[in-house]
Amino acid sequence: MKNLLYMKTLDSLSGIHNNNQLMQRFYKSVFVMSVFLFSVFDVQSQTICNNQIGNQGGYTYEYWKDSGNGCMTLNNGGNFYVSWSNIGNLLARKGKRPGVKNQTVTYGANYQPSGNSYLCIYGWTTSPLVEYYIVESWGSWRPPGANAKGTVTTDGGTYDIYETTRVQQPSIQGTKTFQQYWSVRRSKRTSGTVTCANHFNAWASLGMNMGNLYEVSFTVEGYQSSGTCNVYSMSMGTSNGNSGGGNTGSNTIKVRAKGVSGQEKLNVRIGNQTIQTLSLTTNFKIFTVNTNSNGDLNLEYFNDQNGRDAQVDWVEINGNRKQAEQQSYNTAVWQNNSCGGQYSEWMHCNGVLGFGNTSGARMMNVDAIDISDNSIYPNPITNGKVSIRNADLGEIYQIVIYDQQGAISKSWEVNDGQALMNLELDLPKGIYIMHVVGSIKSLQEKIIISN
């Protein structure tokens, strides 16, 4: 009995000893893991509240402010978090220096500005010195408060293009006078992909030439405002452009044209998509548009003021030159005391001059579009009621009706993503041009009101 009790006691003590060894190993493992995790997160996360430039997560970062309260937390990869309050001006960004002109930026952000702020792709070039913005979203004010020079459609949206001048202001080269280039998205978004080449090429077609890149950065800017932004995902790659205006693609389109006043603009459209907007001068100029898009090629003209007419000499598609006066589809020419005709290089009215398909197919007449596509119907309109079929225009935000002289007869600012929109028109009998502007595409069609 004594021996049995002795043996059980030894077993118990042995168990306690073994458990102590296990517990010691456990505590050591926890300690090692804690040190490891602390080290990892210490490397990946860093908060800075004073002006600073450095490298972290495979990207160059810069935090800059002039006054007010704000901090930037650097997270793994291209991710970061920024908060600011009562700021004068603040920029928090991560990107590539110098970056490349075919840079792409894919991002996702929880962006909560209060006041004036931009969520954008941002950077500088030298020779010439240029500060540039590709604005994806903004706060209380849509920048930059100037007149648009053109548009570029890419990455599922249309951007208005602007050029502004900064006189004796801070820059990467000290206090200088320099140009600012802008692409500002018509509809805000806080996630997606930006194909920089499409914007850079569209700017170049408008005479807004880029110099040597200093940086391409994903940026949060605050100006006399407060807010927060959690950039929970940001990465950079490369692409020559494949989704709209100004991109380098499989089709090279050249347009030789001029305007009467030098204020005229032409939209280069393939299918129902505006690829690029051309700003004409009073002398013939050859514009080059590169795109991967295929379909019916139209030059679209809006005559928004008296004394403005466009003259198109020729269009060249992949080396195949077509003279404007040999084209049979021209709804913009004034012939026989009305808009619309053929075999003319002049564009007086709101309308299009057609040059066939980029692959050589015959152009489709917009009056024959099936209502399963983007369309305006019925046409002619007999009871003052008309419907807009939205197949892939995106979110419709503006509808404008022009008379035959190019004056606006009626316009709406809307916010509608529905597939079918019904309108009531209170307009006199006559021929009009209806222009429907969507976030992805636009639709223009001649309508006849016969009631």
Short mmCIF file of C-alpha atoms in Angstrom, two decimals:
data_model
loop_
_atom_site.label_atom_id
_atom_site.label_comp_id
_atom_site.label_asym_id
_atom_site.label_seq_id
_atom_site.Cartn_x
_atom_site.Cartn_y
_atom_site.Cartn_z
CA MET A 1 0.00 0.00 0.00
CA LYS A 2 2.83 2.32 0.86
CA ASN A 3 4.63 1.40 -2.34
CA LEU A 4 1.49 2.06 -4.41
CA LEU A 5 0.97 5.45 -2.78
CA TYR A 6 4.62 6.26 -3.40
CA MET A 7 4.30 5.35 -7.08
CA LYS A 8 1.15 7.53 -7.51
CA THR A 9 2.93 10.41 -5.82
CA LEU A 10 5.85 10.07 -8.23
CA ASP A 11 3.44 10.00 -11.19
CA SER A 12 1.71 13.16 -9.95
CA LEU A 13 4.97 14.97 -9.42
CA SER A 14 6.16 13.87 -12.86
CA GLY A 15 2.94 15.23 -14.40
CA ILE A 16 3.39 18.56 -12.67
CA HIS A 17 6.96 18.69 -13.94
CA ASN A 18 5.89 17.90 -17.50
CA ASN A 19 3.09 20.49 -17.36
CA ASN A 20 5.57 23.06 -16.09
CA GLN A 21 7.79 22.33 -19.07
CA LEU A 22 4.83 22.71 -21.43
CA MET A 23 3.80 25.97 -19.79
CA GLN A 24 7.34 27.29 -20.02
CA ARG A 25 7.47 26.41 -23.71
CA PHE A 26 4.08 28.05 -24.22
CA TYR A 27 5.13 31.25 -22.49
CA LYS A 28 8.36 31.34 -24.50
CA SER A 29 6.39 30.83 -27.75
CA VAL A 30 3.96 33.60 -26.84
CA PHE A 31 6.86 35.90 -25.99
CA VAL A 32 8.65 35.15 -29.27
CA MET A 33 5.43 35.58 -31.28
CA SER A 34 4.67 38.85 -29.50
CA VAL A 35 8.12 40.18 -30.30
CA PHE A 36 7.69 39.04 -33.93
CA LEU A 37 4.27 40.64 -34.34
CA PHE A 38 5.41 43.83 -32.65
CA SER A 39 8.38 43.99 -35.01
CA VAL A 40 6.24 43.38 -38.10
CA PHE A 41 3.58 45.95 -37.26
CA ASP A 42 6.21 48.41 -36.12
CA VAL A 43 7.73 48.20 -39.63
CA GLN A 44 4.40 48.39 -41.45
CA SER A 45 2.68 51.15 -39.45
CA GLN A 46 4.17 54.54 -38.74
CA THR A 47 2.35 57.78 -37.92
CA ILE A 48 3.86 61.12 -38.93
CA CYS A 49 2.47 64.53 -38.12
CA ASN A 50 5.24 66.76 -39.46
CA ASN A 51 6.42 67.32 -43.02
CA GLN A 52 8.41 64.32 -44.18
CA ILE A 53 9.50 62.38 -47.30
CA GLY A 54 10.63 58.76 -47.27
CA ASN A 55 10.23 55.24 -48.58
CA GLN A 56 7.97 52.60 -47.03
CA GLY A 57 6.00 49.58 -48.22
CA GLY A 58 7.68 49.68 -51.64
CA TYR A 59 6.49 53.25 -52.34
CA THR A 60 7.72 56.79 -51.85
CA TYR A 61 5.58 58.75 -49.41
CA GLU A 62 5.31 62.45 -48.70
CA TYR A 63 3.36 64.25 -46.01
CA TRP A 64 3.13 68.04 -46.24
CA LYS A 65 1.02 70.71 -44.58
CA ASP A 66 1.33 74.43 -44.07
CA SER A 67 -0.84 74.95 -40.96
CA GLY A 68 -3.48 73.22 -38.87
CA ASN A 69 -3.71 69.73 -37.42
CA GLY A 70 -3.17 66.53 -39.34
CA CYS A 71 -1.35 63.20 -39.32
CA MET A 72 -0.61 60.41 -41.81
CA THR A 73 -0.29 56.76 -40.84
CA LEU A 74 1.78 54.61 -43.21
CA ASN A 75 0.38 51.10 -43.54
CA ASN A 76 1.57 48.10 -45.53
CA GLY A 77 2.19 48.43 -49.27
CA GLY A 78 0.57 51.48 -50.81
CA ASN A 79 -2.01 51.82 -48.04
CA PHE A 80 -2.23 54.77 -45.68
CA TYR A 81 -4.60 56.72 -43.44
CA VAL A 82 -4.81 60.50 -43.09
CA SER A 83 -6.85 62.76 -40.84
CA TRP A 84 -6.89 66.55 -40.73
CA SER A 85 -8.76 69.38 -39.02
CA ASN A 86 -8.78 73.15 -39.56
CA ILE A 87 -6.00 72.66 -42.08
CA GLY A 88 -4.64 75.38 -44.34
CA ASN A 89 -3.35 73.05 -47.03
CA LEU A 90 -2.34 69.39 -46.65
CA LEU A 91 -1.15 66.68 -49.04
CA ALA A 92 -0.66 63.04 -48.03
CA ARG A 93 0.51 60.69 -50.73
CA LYS A 94 2.19 57.43 -51.69
CA GLY A 95 3.49 56.60 -55.14
CA LYS A 96 6.43 56.15 -57.46
CA ARG A 97 9.25 58.59 -58.06
CA PRO A 98 9.74 59.26 -60.87
CA GLY A 99 7.04 56.82 -62.01
CA VAL A 100 6.29 56.12 -65.68
CA LYS A 101 3.87 57.67 -68.15
CA ASN A 102 2.01 54.37 -68.60
CA GLN A 103 1.43 54.03 -64.85
CA THR A 104 -1.84 52.52 -63.61
CA VAL A 105 -3.22 53.03 -60.11
CA THR A 106 -5.76 50.64 -58.58
CA TYR A 107 -7.22 51.86 -55.32
CA GLY A 108 -9.99 51.68 -52.71
CA ALA A 109 -10.62 54.36 -50.08
CA ASN A 110 -13.06 55.36 -47.37
CA TYR A 111 -13.00 59.10 -48.11
CA GLN A 112 -14.83 61.43 -45.70
CA PRO A 113 -13.97 65.09 -46.38
CA SER A 114 -15.67 68.04 -44.70
CA GLY A 115 -15.01 71.04 -46.91
CA ASN A 116 -12.65 71.42 -49.83
CA SER A 117 -10.62 68.31 -50.61
CA TYR A 118 -9.46 66.10 -53.52
CA LEU A 119 -8.94 62.35 -53.90
CA CYS A 120 -6.64 62.09 -56.89
CA ILE A 121 -3.62 60.92 -58.82
CA TYR A 122 -1.13 63.73 -58.43
CA GLY A 123 2.36 64.70 -59.46
CA TRP A 124 4.78 67.02 -61.17
CA THR A 125 6.82 67.14 -64.34
CA THR A 126 9.92 69.16 -65.16
CA SER A 127 10.90 70.77 -68.48
CA PRO A 128 8.20 72.07 -68.52
CA LEU A 129 7.33 72.48 -64.87
CA VAL A 130 3.75 71.21 -64.51
CA GLU A 131 1.59 70.23 -61.54
CA TYR A 132 -1.07 67.70 -62.56
CA TYR A 133 -4.23 66.19 -61.08
CA ILE A 134 -6.46 63.28 -62.10
CA VAL A 135 -9.35 63.85 -59.69
CA GLU A 136 -11.52 60.89 -58.72
CA SER A 137 -13.59 62.52 -55.97
CA TRP A 138 -13.79 65.80 -54.11
CA GLY A 139 -15.38 67.54 -51.14
CA SER A 140 -17.55 70.65 -51.18
CA TRP A 141 -16.09 72.15 -54.37
CA ARG A 142 -15.42 70.57 -57.76
CA PRO A 143 -12.04 71.78 -59.02
CA PRO A 144 -10.61 73.74 -60.67
CA GLY A 145 -13.24 76.43 -61.41
CA ALA A 146 -12.22 77.00 -65.04
CA ASN A 147 -13.62 76.33 -68.52
CA ALA A 148 -13.05 72.80 -69.82
CA LYS A 149 -10.77 72.40 -72.84
CA GLY A 150 -12.05 68.93 -73.70
CA THR A 151 -12.88 65.51 -72.30
CA VAL A 152 -11.39 62.05 -72.06
CA THR A 153 -13.44 58.89 -71.53
CA THR A 154 -11.56 56.08 -69.81
CA ASP A 155 -11.85 53.54 -67.00
CA GLY A 156 -15.65 53.64 -67.00
CA GLY A 157 -16.11 57.41 -66.77
CA THR A 158 -15.78 60.76 -68.53
CA TYR A 159 -13.33 63.36 -67.26
CA ASP A 160 -13.35 67.08 -68.07
CA ILE A 161 -9.93 68.46 -68.98
CA TYR A 162 -8.71 71.84 -67.69
CA GLU A 163 -5.55 73.92 -67.80
CA THR A 164 -4.85 76.62 -65.22
CA THR A 165 -1.88 78.85 -64.38
CA ARG A 166 -0.26 79.35 -60.99
CA VAL A 167 1.68 82.64 -60.74
CA GLN A 168 4.69 82.74 -58.40
CA GLN A 169 3.52 79.90 -56.18
CA PRO A 170 5.42 77.14 -54.28
CA SER A 171 6.58 74.24 -56.45
CA ILE A 172 9.14 71.43 -56.41
CA GLN A 173 11.58 74.00 -57.84
CA GLY A 174 10.81 76.78 -55.37
CA THR A 175 8.54 79.75 -56.03
CA LYS A 176 7.67 79.63 -59.75
CA THR A 177 4.97 80.36 -62.30
CA PHE A 178 3.76 77.08 -63.80
CA GLN A 179 0.82 75.35 -65.49
CA GLN A 180 -1.61 72.95 -63.85
CA TYR A 181 -3.23 70.14 -65.88
CA TRP A 182 -6.48 68.60 -64.67
CA SER A 183 -8.72 65.65 -65.51
CA VAL A 184 -11.78 65.80 -63.25
CA ARG A 185 -14.21 62.89 -63.23
CA ARG A 186 -17.82 63.91 -63.84
CA SER A 187 -19.17 61.42 -61.30
CA LYS A 188 -17.34 60.82 -58.04
CA ARG A 189 -15.92 57.43 -57.11
CA THR A 190 -13.72 56.11 -54.30
CA SER A 191 -12.43 52.88 -55.82
CA GLY A 192 -11.29 51.73 -59.25
CA THR A 193 -8.37 51.82 -61.67
CA VAL A 194 -6.84 54.91 -63.28
CA THR A 195 -4.98 54.46 -66.59
CA CYS A 196 -2.66 57.47 -66.54
CA ALA A 197 -1.56 57.11 -70.19
CA ASN A 198 -5.10 57.88 -71.38
CA HIS A 199 -5.06 61.22 -69.56
CA PHE A 200 -1.50 62.16 -70.50
CA ASN A 201 -2.15 61.46 -74.19
CA ALA A 202 -5.46 63.33 -74.15
CA TRP A 203 -3.71 66.34 -72.60
CA ALA A 204 -0.99 66.21 -75.26
CA SER A 205 -3.61 66.26 -78.04
CA LEU A 206 -4.82 69.59 -76.61
CA GLY A 207 -1.32 71.05 -76.56
CA MET A 208 -0.85 70.33 -72.84
CA ASN A 209 2.53 68.65 -73.07
CA MET A 210 4.05 66.64 -70.23
CA GLY A 211 7.72 66.99 -69.35
CA ASN A 212 9.93 64.59 -67.44
CA LEU A 213 8.00 62.87 -64.66
CA TYR A 214 8.95 63.75 -61.10
CA GLU A 215 6.30 61.51 -59.53
CA VAL A 216 3.01 59.62 -59.90
CA SER A 217 1.28 59.48 -56.51
CA PHE A 218 -2.09 58.54 -55.07
CA THR A 219 -2.96 61.61 -53.05
CA VAL A 220 -5.40 63.02 -50.52
CA GLU A 221 -5.42 66.82 -50.43
CA GLY A 222 -7.26 69.01 -47.96
CA TYR A 223 -7.63 72.77 -48.32
CA GLN A 224 -9.11 74.91 -45.53
CA SER A 225 -11.08 71.87 -44.38
CA SER A 226 -11.22 68.82 -42.14
CA GLY A 227 -11.71 65.13 -42.83
CA THR A 228 -10.40 61.58 -42.85
CA CYS A 229 -9.44 59.09 -45.52
CA ASN A 230 -8.51 55.45 -45.12
CA VAL A 231 -6.75 54.27 -48.28
CA TYR A 232 -7.27 50.59 -47.55
CA SER A 233 -5.94 49.42 -50.90
CA MET A 234 -3.51 51.01 -53.37
CA SER A 235 -1.18 49.40 -55.87
CA MET A 236 0.55 50.52 -59.05
CA GLY A 237 1.22 48.77 -62.34
CA THR A 238 1.61 49.75 -66.00
CA SER A 239 -0.63 49.90 -69.07
CA ASN A 240 -0.37 51.72 -72.38
CA GLY A 241 -4.13 52.38 -72.19
CA ASN A 242 -7.03 50.34 -73.51
CA SER A 243 -10.28 51.87 -72.32
CA GLY A 244 -10.99 55.18 -73.96
CA GLY A 245 -9.75 58.60 -74.93
CA GLY A 246 -6.16 59.40 -75.53
CA ASN A 247 -4.85 55.89 -75.13
CA THR A 248 -2.24 54.19 -77.26
CA GLY A 249 -4.10 51.39 -79.02
CA SER A 250 -4.66 49.42 -82.20
CA ASN A 251 -6.34 52.26 -84.15
CA THR A 252 -4.56 55.46 -85.12
CA ILE A 253 -6.98 58.20 -86.22
CA LYS A 254 -5.80 61.49 -87.67
CA VAL A 255 -8.10 64.49 -88.20
CA ARG A 256 -7.22 67.62 -90.19
CA ALA A 257 -9.60 70.40 -89.25
CA LYS A 258 -9.94 74.07 -88.31
CA GLY A 259 -12.54 76.47 -86.97
CA VAL A 260 -13.83 79.84 -88.10
CA SER A 261 -13.36 81.55 -84.73
CA GLY A 262 -10.80 79.21 -83.20
CA GLN A 263 -13.15 78.38 -80.30
CA GLU A 264 -14.79 75.33 -81.90
CA LYS A 265 -14.51 71.81 -80.50
CA LEU A 266 -15.03 68.41 -82.15
CA ASN A 267 -15.69 65.14 -80.36
CA VAL A 268 -14.08 62.07 -81.90
CA ARG A 269 -16.66 59.33 -81.32
CA ILE A 270 -16.44 55.60 -81.96
CA GLY A 271 -19.77 53.86 -81.58
CA ASN A 272 -21.59 55.76 -78.84
CA GLN A 273 -18.43 56.70 -76.95
CA THR A 274 -16.51 59.98 -77.04
CA ILE A 275 -12.86 59.02 -77.33
CA GLN A 276 -11.34 62.47 -77.37
CA THR A 277 -12.28 66.16 -77.75
CA LEU A 278 -10.31 68.31 -80.20
CA SER A 279 -9.91 72.07 -79.68
CA LEU A 280 -9.70 73.73 -83.10
CA THR A 281 -7.69 76.79 -84.15
CA THR A 282 -8.21 79.12 -87.09
CA ASN A 283 -5.53 77.24 -89.05
CA PHE A 284 -5.73 73.65 -90.22
CA LYS A 285 -4.14 71.34 -87.70
CA ILE A 286 -3.63 67.57 -87.73
CA PHE A 287 -4.80 65.87 -84.53
CA THR A 288 -3.76 62.29 -83.69
CA VAL A 289 -5.96 59.97 -81.62
CA ASN A 290 -4.84 56.48 -80.58
CA THR A 291 -7.44 54.03 -79.29
CA ASN A 292 -8.26 50.34 -78.98
CA SER A 293 -11.97 51.06 -79.56
CA ASN A 294 -13.65 49.84 -82.75
CA GLY A 295 -16.92 50.85 -84.37
CA ASP A 296 -18.53 53.66 -86.34
CA LEU A 297 -16.39 56.78 -86.45
CA ASN A 298 -18.13 60.17 -86.18
CA LEU A 299 -16.92 63.70 -85.66
CA GLU A 300 -19.48 65.39 -83.42
CA TYR A 301 -19.95 69.17 -83.36
CA PHE A 302 -21.91 71.45 -81.04
CA ASN A 303 -22.42 74.99 -82.33
CA ASP A 304 -22.86 76.92 -79.11
CA GLN A 305 -22.42 80.45 -80.45
CA ASN A 306 -22.91 82.50 -83.61
CA GLY A 307 -19.87 82.82 -85.82
CA ARG A 308 -18.55 79.40 -84.95
CA ASP A 309 -18.31 76.75 -87.66
CA ALA A 310 -15.95 73.82 -88.15
CA GLN A 311 -14.26 72.75 -91.37
CA VAL A 312 -12.92 69.21 -91.68
CA ASP A 313 -10.47 68.50 -94.50
CA TRP A 314 -10.00 64.76 -94.01
CA VAL A 315 -9.88 61.89 -91.53
CA GLU A 316 -7.28 59.13 -91.72
CA ILE A 317 -7.98 55.74 -90.12
CA ASN A 318 -4.87 53.56 -89.84
CA GLY A 319 -3.41 55.22 -92.94
CA ASN A 320 -6.66 55.10 -94.96
CA ARG A 321 -7.49 58.75 -95.73
CA LYS A 322 -11.10 59.79 -96.30
CA GLN A 323 -11.99 63.26 -97.60
CA ALA A 324 -14.80 64.93 -95.69
CA GLU A 325 -16.51 66.23 -98.85
CA GLN A 326 -16.84 62.66 -100.12
CA GLN A 327 -18.86 61.44 -97.11
CA SER A 328 -22.61 60.96 -97.53
CA TYR A 329 -23.54 61.24 -93.84
CA ASN A 330 -23.41 64.75 -92.40
CA THR A 331 -26.15 65.92 -90.02
CA ALA A 332 -24.15 69.04 -89.09
CA VAL A 333 -24.01 70.76 -92.49
CA TRP A 334 -26.50 73.50 -93.42
CA GLN A 335 -28.02 72.61 -96.78
CA ASN A 336 -31.31 73.57 -98.42
CA ASN A 337 -32.20 75.88 -95.52
CA SER A 338 -32.00 73.10 -92.94
CA CYS A 339 -29.50 71.06 -90.95
CA GLY A 340 -28.33 67.83 -92.50
CA GLY A 341 -27.01 66.81 -95.87
CA GLN A 342 -24.02 65.21 -97.50
CA TYR A 343 -20.76 65.68 -99.39
CA SER A 344 -19.54 68.69 -97.45
CA GLU A 345 -16.56 69.38 -95.22
CA TRP A 346 -18.45 72.04 -93.26
CA MET A 347 -20.18 71.60 -89.90
CA HIS A 348 -22.58 74.42 -88.98
CA CYS A 349 -25.27 72.71 -86.87
CA ASN A 350 -25.24 70.40 -83.90
CA GLY A 351 -24.63 67.05 -85.52
CA VAL A 352 -22.11 64.52 -86.77
CA LEU A 353 -19.98 63.91 -89.84
CA GLY A 354 -19.58 60.18 -90.41
CA PHE A 355 -16.54 58.37 -91.78
CA GLY A 356 -17.66 54.75 -91.65
CA ASN A 357 -16.42 51.96 -89.41
CA THR A 358 -12.87 51.72 -88.11
CA SER A 359 -12.79 48.24 -89.66
CA GLY A 360 -14.35 49.46 -92.94
CA ALA A 361 -18.04 48.69 -92.30
CA ARG A 362 -20.78 51.09 -93.38
CA MET A 363 -22.03 53.55 -90.75
CA MET A 364 -25.36 52.90 -89.04
CA ASN A 365 -28.00 55.62 -89.21
CA VAL A 366 -28.97 56.68 -85.69
CA ASP A 367 -32.64 56.77 -86.74
CA ALA A 368 -32.49 52.99 -87.21
CA ILE A 369 -31.14 52.10 -83.75
CA ASP A 370 -33.15 49.37 -82.08
CA ILE A 371 -34.71 50.34 -78.76
CA SER A 372 -32.74 47.57 -77.05
CA ASP A 373 -29.74 49.91 -77.54
CA ASN A 374 -29.36 53.50 -76.37
CA SER A 375 -32.13 55.38 -78.15
CA ILE A 376 -34.70 58.17 -78.06
CA TYR A 377 -38.22 57.21 -79.12
CA PRO A 378 -40.83 57.60 -80.49
CA ASN A 379 -39.46 59.82 -83.23
CA PRO A 380 -41.27 61.85 -84.60
CA ILE A 381 -42.88 62.91 -81.32
CA THR A 382 -46.64 63.43 -81.64
CA ASN A 383 -47.94 63.90 -78.09
CA GLY A 384 -45.10 65.74 -76.38
CA LYS A 385 -43.90 62.59 -74.63
CA VAL A 386 -40.56 60.95 -75.34
CA SER A 387 -38.57 58.10 -73.77
CA ILE A 388 -34.83 57.57 -73.44
CA ARG A 389 -33.59 53.99 -73.49
CA ASN A 390 -30.40 53.73 -71.44
CA ALA A 391 -28.57 50.50 -72.29
CA ASP A 392 -25.03 51.47 -71.28
CA LEU A 393 -24.84 55.24 -70.91
CA GLY A 394 -24.18 54.90 -67.20
CA GLU A 395 -25.77 57.41 -64.84
CA ILE A 396 -27.48 60.13 -66.88
CA TYR A 397 -26.72 63.54 -65.41
CA GLN A 398 -27.64 66.03 -68.16
CA ILE A 399 -30.10 66.31 -71.05
CA VAL A 400 -29.93 69.23 -73.49
CA ILE A 401 -32.20 70.01 -76.46
CA TYR A 402 -30.85 72.38 -79.14
CA ASP A 403 -32.79 74.09 -81.91
CA GLN A 404 -31.54 74.22 -85.51
CA GLN A 405 -29.55 77.39 -84.83
CA GLY A 406 -27.67 75.73 -82.00
CA ALA A 407 -29.45 77.56 -79.18
CA ILE A 408 -30.49 75.62 -76.08
CA SER A 409 -34.26 75.14 -76.09
CA LYS A 410 -34.50 73.08 -72.93
CA SER A 411 -32.09 71.43 -70.50
CA TRP A 412 -32.23 69.23 -67.40
CA GLU A 413 -29.70 68.45 -64.69
CA VAL A 414 -30.60 64.93 -63.59
CA ASN A 415 -29.22 62.09 -61.51
CA ASP A 416 -30.71 58.95 -62.97
CA GLY A 417 -29.30 55.49 -63.60
CA GLN A 418 -32.57 53.93 -64.76
CA ALA A 419 -32.80 51.90 -67.97
CA LEU A 420 -35.84 53.89 -69.15
CA MET A 421 -36.52 57.59 -68.64
CA ASN A 422 -39.78 59.29 -69.68
CA LEU A 423 -39.96 63.02 -70.42
CA GLU A 424 -42.63 65.51 -71.37
CA LEU A 425 -41.56 68.15 -73.90
CA ASP A 426 -43.31 71.50 -74.13
CA LEU A 427 -41.70 72.74 -77.33
CA PRO A 428 -43.00 74.13 -80.66
CA LYS A 429 -43.11 71.99 -83.77
CA GLY A 430 -39.77 71.59 -85.43
CA ILE A 431 -36.49 69.75 -85.70
CA TYR A 432 -34.20 69.59 -82.68
CA ILE A 433 -31.06 67.82 -81.48
CA MET A 434 -31.33 65.98 -78.15
CA HIS A 435 -28.07 65.33 -76.33
CA VAL A 436 -28.09 62.87 -73.40
CA VAL A 437 -24.90 62.88 -71.30
CA GLY A 438 -24.09 59.82 -69.22
CA SER A 439 -21.20 58.99 -66.92
CA ILE A 440 -19.93 56.37 -69.40
CA LYS A 441 -21.27 57.42 -72.81
CA SER A 442 -23.33 60.14 -74.46
CA LEU A 443 -26.18 59.87 -76.96
CA GLN A 444 -27.13 62.48 -79.56
CA GLU A 445 -30.05 62.20 -81.95
CA LYS A 446 -32.12 64.44 -84.20
CA ILE A 447 -35.73 64.54 -83.02
CA ILE A 448 -38.83 65.84 -84.80
CA ILE A 449 -41.72 67.34 -82.83
CA SER A 450 -44.78 67.15 -85.07
CA ASN A 451 -47.64 67.97 -82.68
#
